[in-house]
């Protein structure tokens, strides 16, 4: 197999189409699409749900100060609430676009002393994005350069935008300007990951990196100095996609899914050459964090695992909570410009029984929901609460194929799960109020796991723009403590973080 870089693997036909764009951006506005969208409500208009409605890309970078607020922002919330996601920058032909390939844009609100000081949204200045915006790119262009669109985290005083399968993270300054790529002080060799796990007790940042030309995936550990200090190669066949993983005090939990790299698709220029592979068994692997032994694998019935809530050790078992979709799941989609699912997502608990060599699975909540989060001080340790988002537009987009959404209504809500009691609290949102990922922020001096706040960007259909909604996690169904009114939309995207002031 030839050496497939990210340009040939995850850009494919999209890069070819983008290369034909005429001119560059004027100021901070994206180039207008040369193919006007079809009239709303037509069958053609529904063919590309990831470019419409709650997903519709924004075309400008905005900066606003002293944001208006309904309610009162808790004075202890001092920091920045950031979220990353794909926001395509110029598009000639929607048929050449895939949601996962949109240029990364980070949205951020700065809170301090009960005020919302500013809102900013900024594209990640990769070499291509800089060129399209008429800006210079400092220094040489790195291999597999890509405007990371999947996550944004804070680590050791740095703000890092993350992407899987190749590109280096991009570092941002505290006002969301792009500093440049970041290789953990020269210690990162090869690809990094979209999802990381920070073990606060150990002071370690963990990642699982995959790359289509590898015959393995890599477990990487970044220590308290910000350097990659250990890389473990885990042999796998078929170059599977590994979007997320889990961590316990004893183990790294790896998911080997039947979504594998398709060399023929890459040669054709498919935007996302990964396919559901019925010949690839699904496995859960446990890699001891202490080292000394290889991965122990456990086969399970195939599903699409998307994101972990958290994981922990319990006697001779490992417990993992996660969101899953029924098989098959088509990452490349079926003509709608984004992933396609055979059914809706749900929250499940998988218990890996080391003594008996099996995995027990149980559905905790079968309502469509995604983007699970937990109090991150408990990563790798037992948790009680989890927070998820139910966005009708996301569910419908995943189920839409060839312009025919299912005849079913879905609502918008934020959900708090009590996993000890097996109950949920639902913060219901108005029709059309698409909610993104809810991030939990502990309160000062918090003793209870849920003593704090849940923050999420929520579309406000009355204003046609987004609000940053602040909920009291212990009064989850009550009125928001604050609605911070942003000057523009925040399209449905991927993941983000609360980055507290030092």
XYZ file of C-alpha atoms in Angstrom:
502
model
C 0.000 0.000 0.000
C 1.385 3.409 -0.889
C 1.967 5.939 1.858
C -1.420 7.594 2.253
C -1.105 10.962 3.906
C -4.054 12.771 5.407
C -4.365 14.752 2.183
C -5.050 11.576 0.216
C -6.949 9.836 2.993
C -9.337 12.282 4.572
C -9.367 15.039 1.995
C -9.644 13.117 -1.234
C -12.099 14.662 -3.636
C -12.816 17.497 -1.212
C -9.270 18.801 -1.560
C -9.450 18.541 -5.337
C -12.628 20.591 -5.380
C -11.293 23.137 -2.907
C -8.136 23.640 -4.993
C -10.311 25.089 -7.738
C -11.609 27.971 -5.621
C -11.019 31.308 -7.306
C -9.564 34.135 -5.242
C -9.145 34.423 -1.490
C -11.274 35.638 1.354
C -11.879 39.329 1.741
C -11.086 40.349 5.273
C -12.500 37.805 7.676
C -15.439 36.677 5.581
C -15.426 33.291 3.907
C -15.639 33.128 0.128
C -19.244 32.753 -0.932
C -20.358 29.421 -2.321
C -20.578 29.601 -6.093
C -23.432 27.101 -6.193
C -26.460 28.730 -4.531
C -28.453 26.491 -2.199
C -31.744 25.160 -3.535
C -35.012 26.514 -2.154
C -35.788 25.471 1.401
C -38.220 22.623 1.713
C -37.332 20.957 -1.570
C -36.050 17.423 -1.787
C -32.701 18.753 -3.034
C -32.458 21.020 0.016
C -32.547 17.973 2.304
C -29.759 16.153 0.514
C -27.054 17.965 2.458
C -28.316 18.250 6.054
C -24.792 18.876 7.383
C -24.716 22.196 5.512
C -28.179 23.364 6.575
C -30.217 24.230 9.624
C -28.275 23.861 12.864
C -25.178 22.819 10.875
C -25.123 25.746 8.463
C -21.592 27.170 8.436
C -20.999 30.744 9.512
C -19.179 32.975 7.072
C -17.546 35.576 9.322
C -15.238 35.800 12.291
C -16.843 37.946 14.965
C -15.589 39.715 18.065
C -18.000 41.166 20.613
C -17.426 42.617 24.078
C -19.589 42.946 27.201
C -22.156 40.420 26.061
C -25.754 40.853 27.209
C -26.886 38.358 29.834
C -30.277 37.139 31.020
C -29.900 36.019 34.623
C -26.647 36.150 36.547
C -23.305 34.549 35.759
C -21.750 32.888 38.839
C -18.780 35.045 39.840
C -16.628 31.981 40.437
C -16.683 31.116 36.719
C -13.438 32.715 35.628
C -12.048 31.327 32.408
C -12.898 30.547 28.799
C -15.549 28.221 27.421
C -14.300 26.938 24.066
C -15.762 24.602 21.471
C -14.336 23.331 18.196
C -16.123 22.095 15.123
C -16.022 21.892 11.325
C -16.975 25.121 9.545
C -16.300 24.839 5.842
C -14.430 27.820 4.390
C -15.649 28.309 0.836
C -17.468 25.551 -1.014
C -18.145 25.196 -4.709
C -19.902 21.842 -4.760
C -21.616 20.356 -1.675
C -21.327 16.905 -3.234
C -17.560 17.076 -2.652
C -17.982 18.028 1.004
C -18.100 15.891 4.127
C -18.938 17.311 7.542
C -15.834 15.774 9.138
C -13.619 17.662 6.666
C -14.802 21.191 7.390
C -12.102 23.613 8.456
C -11.904 23.832 12.227
C -13.436 26.883 13.900
C -13.218 27.521 17.634
C -15.947 29.506 19.377
C -15.150 31.012 22.756
C -16.642 33.109 25.553
C -14.477 34.707 28.216
C -16.104 34.916 31.684
C -14.698 36.905 34.589
C -16.168 38.208 37.856
C -19.768 37.683 36.784
C -19.343 39.278 33.347
C -19.155 37.887 29.826
C -16.176 39.913 28.620
C -16.034 38.708 25.037
C -17.089 36.275 22.354
C -14.841 35.258 19.485
C -14.975 32.691 16.701
C -11.828 31.940 14.741
C -10.797 29.516 12.014
C -7.684 27.483 12.757
C -4.973 28.997 10.567
C -3.547 25.978 8.815
C -1.513 26.758 5.717
C -4.565 26.324 3.468
C -6.878 28.420 5.645
C -4.280 31.189 5.915
C -3.939 31.262 2.137
C -7.695 31.439 1.604
C -7.955 34.297 4.078
C -5.186 36.176 2.316
C -2.742 35.771 5.210
C 0.811 34.524 5.366
C 1.675 31.230 7.029
C 4.710 31.463 9.306
C 7.380 28.850 8.778
C 7.402 25.615 6.776
C 4.160 23.726 6.177
C 4.043 20.594 8.372
C 3.191 17.137 6.992
C -0.520 16.288 6.910
C -1.369 19.910 7.666
C -5.042 20.305 8.575
C -7.099 22.946 10.466
C -7.933 20.704 13.429
C -11.711 20.637 13.839
C -12.598 18.060 16.489
C -11.622 19.129 20.005
C -9.986 21.959 21.898
C -8.358 21.390 25.277
C -6.222 23.197 27.790
C -2.963 21.528 28.780
C -0.137 22.969 30.872
C -1.113 26.542 30.088
C -1.563 25.928 26.365
C -4.754 25.802 24.313
C -4.624 22.959 21.766
C -6.970 22.203 18.876
C -6.965 18.466 18.141
C -7.568 16.184 15.163
C -7.180 12.452 14.646
C -5.247 10.420 12.068
C -2.259 12.530 11.182
C -2.155 16.260 11.830
C -0.235 17.900 14.627
C -2.330 19.828 17.153
C -2.585 23.547 16.581
C -1.853 25.824 19.514
C -4.067 28.877 20.066
C -3.459 31.938 22.159
C -5.931 33.005 24.825
C -7.848 35.142 22.335
C -8.140 32.232 19.864
C -5.449 33.403 17.478
C -3.442 30.569 15.923
C 0.102 30.304 17.285
C 1.169 27.329 15.163
C 1.450 23.566 15.279
C 2.523 21.933 18.536
C 4.556 18.735 18.881
C 4.881 18.541 22.671
C 8.344 20.075 22.733
C 9.592 17.971 19.856
C 8.597 14.658 21.451
C 5.549 13.739 19.329
C 6.492 11.423 16.476
C 3.719 10.837 13.975
C -0.019 11.224 14.462
C -1.938 12.403 17.504
C -5.585 12.039 18.543
C -8.878 13.915 18.627
C -9.759 12.640 22.098
C -7.392 12.702 25.033
C -7.868 11.664 28.668
C -6.225 13.626 31.453
C -5.669 11.687 34.670
C -5.526 14.498 37.209
C -4.214 12.236 39.971
C -1.294 10.962 37.882
C -0.796 14.272 36.066
C -0.776 12.425 32.726
C -2.422 13.155 29.383
C -3.211 9.975 27.410
C -4.045 9.508 23.722
C -4.650 6.722 21.209
C -3.375 7.635 17.729
C -4.149 5.792 14.495
C -2.942 6.298 10.935
C -3.972 4.440 7.758
C -0.425 3.453 6.781
C 0.324 1.886 10.187
C -0.114 -1.773 11.123
C -0.738 -0.664 14.708
C -2.194 2.096 16.836
C -0.191 4.017 19.433
C -0.886 4.695 23.072
C 0.876 7.934 23.973
C 1.499 9.389 27.442
C 2.335 13.063 28.005
C 3.806 13.750 31.445
C 3.601 16.798 33.717
C 6.378 18.539 31.784
C 4.352 18.452 28.566
C 6.508 15.845 26.811
C 5.535 12.512 25.270
C 7.380 10.150 27.593
C 5.985 6.793 26.508
C 4.602 5.388 23.256
C 3.279 1.823 23.096
C 2.494 0.236 19.750
C -0.603 -1.967 19.721
C -0.728 -4.286 16.669
C -4.062 -4.221 14.800
C -5.132 -5.419 11.365
C -7.018 -3.458 8.725
C -6.102 0.068 9.875
C -9.300 0.625 11.899
C -10.627 4.035 12.854
C -10.251 4.681 16.603
C -11.968 7.937 17.407
C -12.080 7.602 21.194
C -10.918 5.311 23.996
C -11.171 5.025 27.775
C -8.834 5.042 30.742
C -8.919 3.437 34.190
C -6.353 3.439 36.972
C -5.042 0.079 35.704
C -5.840 -0.046 31.988
C -6.062 1.769 28.691
C -9.297 0.593 27.038
C -9.035 0.330 23.238
C -11.930 -0.256 20.822
C -11.137 -2.097 17.589
C -14.201 -1.372 15.434
C -15.253 -2.856 12.083
C -14.656 0.531 10.427
C -11.449 0.128 8.467
C -9.394 2.005 5.926
C -10.386 1.431 2.290
C -7.300 1.737 0.021
C -9.449 1.539 -3.108
C -11.570 4.417 -1.852
C -8.454 6.463 -1.175
C -7.214 5.780 -4.719
C -10.589 6.942 -6.089
C -10.338 10.131 -4.051
C -13.248 9.359 -1.725
C -13.460 12.162 0.844
C -13.530 9.698 3.758
C -12.171 6.284 2.636
C -13.321 4.282 5.650
C -15.966 1.581 5.366
C -18.010 -0.716 7.559
C -16.131 -3.990 7.259
C -18.225 -7.048 8.149
C -15.095 -9.218 7.992
C -13.362 -7.272 10.738
C -14.331 -8.535 14.218
C -15.132 -6.009 16.916
C -12.946 -6.191 20.011
C -12.306 -4.403 23.262
C -8.692 -4.396 24.374
C -7.167 -3.793 27.794
C -3.595 -2.501 27.837
C -2.051 -2.421 31.326
C -0.932 1.100 32.185
C 1.907 -0.338 34.264
C 3.368 -1.983 31.147
C 5.036 -5.370 30.945
C 2.209 -7.138 29.135
C 0.459 -6.775 25.819
C -3.196 -6.092 25.144
C -5.800 -8.633 26.194
C -8.630 -8.686 23.660
C -12.325 -9.491 24.163
C -14.698 -9.937 21.224
C -18.128 -8.277 21.267
C -21.060 -8.044 18.884
C -20.457 -5.254 16.370
C -21.834 -1.791 17.028
C -20.493 1.674 16.352
C -18.928 3.071 19.503
C -18.663 6.842 19.278
C -17.623 8.346 22.632
C -16.827 7.216 26.141
C -18.328 8.821 29.219
C -15.669 7.383 31.524
C -14.308 4.052 32.779
C -13.127 2.574 36.061
C -11.833 -0.624 37.660
C -14.221 -2.647 39.818
C -12.709 -5.822 41.255
C -11.883 -8.163 38.392
C -13.894 -6.098 35.914
C -13.516 -2.889 33.967
C -16.664 -0.769 33.612
C -17.013 1.537 30.596
C -19.938 3.889 29.944
C -20.312 5.110 26.356
C -22.568 6.157 23.520
C -23.129 3.669 20.700
C -25.058 3.266 17.443
C -26.408 0.022 15.968
C -24.508 -1.653 13.160
C -23.776 -0.880 10.430
C -22.548 2.712 10.724
C -21.265 4.453 7.623
C -18.694 7.099 8.533
C -18.490 8.223 4.919
C -22.282 8.460 4.761
C -24.677 7.712 1.950
C -24.714 10.879 -0.084
C -25.859 13.293 2.633
C -22.473 14.896 3.328
C -21.886 13.299 6.699
C -22.106 10.045 8.658
C -25.084 7.726 8.313
C -26.433 5.520 11.095
C -28.687 2.495 10.895
C -30.453 3.673 14.055
C -30.264 6.180 16.849
C -27.590 6.458 19.513
C -27.975 5.295 23.102
C -25.991 5.243 26.338
C -24.584 1.823 27.231
C -22.490 0.251 29.963
C -19.959 -2.381 29.000
C -18.452 -4.504 31.746
C -15.269 -6.321 30.758
C -15.004 -9.437 32.934
C -11.354 -10.429 33.115
C -12.041 -13.548 35.198
C -14.465 -15.051 32.661
C -13.061 -13.497 29.488
C -16.231 -11.804 28.268
C -17.970 -8.460 27.908
C -21.452 -7.822 29.289
C -23.378 -4.982 27.645
C -26.410 -3.141 28.992
C -28.406 -0.208 27.663
C -28.710 2.562 30.232
C -30.773 5.010 28.165
C -32.073 4.436 24.646
C -33.083 8.029 23.902
C -31.079 9.570 21.039
C -28.202 11.535 22.596
C -24.536 12.191 22.070
C -21.388 13.965 23.288
C -21.224 12.541 26.833
C -19.197 14.347 29.477
C -18.291 13.730 33.095
C -16.723 15.620 35.981
C -13.199 15.351 34.595
C -11.561 15.169 38.002
C -12.934 11.604 37.994
C -11.452 10.452 34.688
C -10.260 6.840 35.203
C -12.171 6.610 38.496
C -15.717 5.702 39.429
C -18.267 8.327 38.485
C -21.922 8.767 39.330
C -23.088 11.479 36.948
C -22.861 12.004 33.204
C -24.121 14.772 30.936
C -25.291 14.323 27.349
C -26.917 16.426 24.614
C -29.970 15.513 22.556
C -30.058 17.552 19.348
C -32.869 16.757 16.934
C -30.963 18.078 13.920
C -27.991 15.832 14.695
C -30.123 12.728 15.008
C -32.056 13.475 11.842
C -28.888 14.244 9.884
C -27.338 10.924 10.910
C -30.471 9.053 9.856
C -31.060 10.953 6.628
C -30.029 9.180 3.453
C -30.747 10.365 -0.070
C -32.949 13.186 1.149
C -35.515 11.097 3.062
C -35.490 11.791 6.805
C -37.442 9.314 8.926
C -41.034 10.065 9.823
C -40.283 10.687 13.483
C -39.934 13.707 15.732
C -36.922 14.284 17.983
C -36.542 16.928 20.640
C -33.734 19.129 21.913
C -32.535 18.742 25.486
C -29.620 18.410 27.864
C -29.647 15.273 30.006
C -28.087 14.529 33.375
C -27.667 10.852 34.212
C -27.526 9.517 37.771
C -25.800 6.211 37.109
C -26.088 5.039 40.724
C -29.861 5.357 40.798
C -30.472 4.714 37.111
C -32.437 7.965 36.726
C -32.185 11.024 34.520
C -33.046 14.695 34.699
C -33.923 16.378 31.422
C -33.497 20.075 30.789
C -35.893 20.488 27.881
C -35.272 23.113 25.253
C -37.649 24.842 22.825
C -38.220 23.486 19.361
C -35.268 24.404 17.164
C -32.973 25.096 20.134
C -30.208 22.711 19.077
C -27.853 22.047 21.980
C -24.179 21.232 21.746
C -22.025 19.300 24.176
C -22.545 20.193 27.851
C -19.281 20.577 29.772
C -19.292 20.190 33.558
C -17.398 22.824 35.563
C -16.850 22.154 39.301
C -17.754 24.880 41.742
C -15.147 26.355 44.062
C -14.542 24.064 47.002
C -17.007 21.495 45.618
C -17.376 18.344 47.661
C -20.170 16.581 45.792
C -19.471 15.228 42.315
C -22.252 17.336 40.795
C -21.558 20.520 42.748
C -20.950 22.873 39.871
C -22.286 23.955 36.504
C -23.105 22.579 33.078
C -22.230 24.923 30.194
C -23.422 24.486 26.618
C -23.926 26.499 23.459
C -27.618 26.407 22.548
C -29.209 27.876 19.445
C -31.786 30.545 20.242
C -34.416 30.283 17.470
C -36.013 33.589 18.462
C -32.760 35.494 17.863
C -31.286 33.297 15.143
C -28.082 33.204 17.180
C -26.567 31.159 19.997
C -26.686 31.515 23.764
C -24.132 30.179 26.193
C -26.407 28.533 28.744
C -25.201 28.064 32.338
C -27.110 25.479 34.383
C -26.697 24.636 38.057
C -25.864 20.938 37.859
C -27.705 20.243 41.143
C -30.813 22.028 39.821
C -30.550 20.688 36.314
C -34.195 21.041 35.277
C -34.502 24.553 36.703
C -34.174 27.819 34.865
C -30.644 28.539 33.648
C -28.583 30.646 35.995
C -27.533 32.654 32.968
C -28.127 32.904 29.245
C -25.260 34.759 27.613
C -26.414 36.102 24.270
C -23.849 35.739 21.496
C -23.838 37.933 18.376
C -23.989 35.015 15.939
C -24.720 31.338 15.473
C -22.610 28.475 16.757
C -23.233 25.624 14.290
C -23.579 22.128 15.691
C -20.046 20.820 15.924
C -17.913 18.583 18.060
C -16.130 19.012 21.399
C -14.843 21.647 23.756
C -13.541 22.515 27.190
C -13.757 24.905 30.075
C -10.287 26.394 30.544
C -10.156 27.986 33.954
C -7.905 30.906 34.759
C -4.707 29.779 36.422
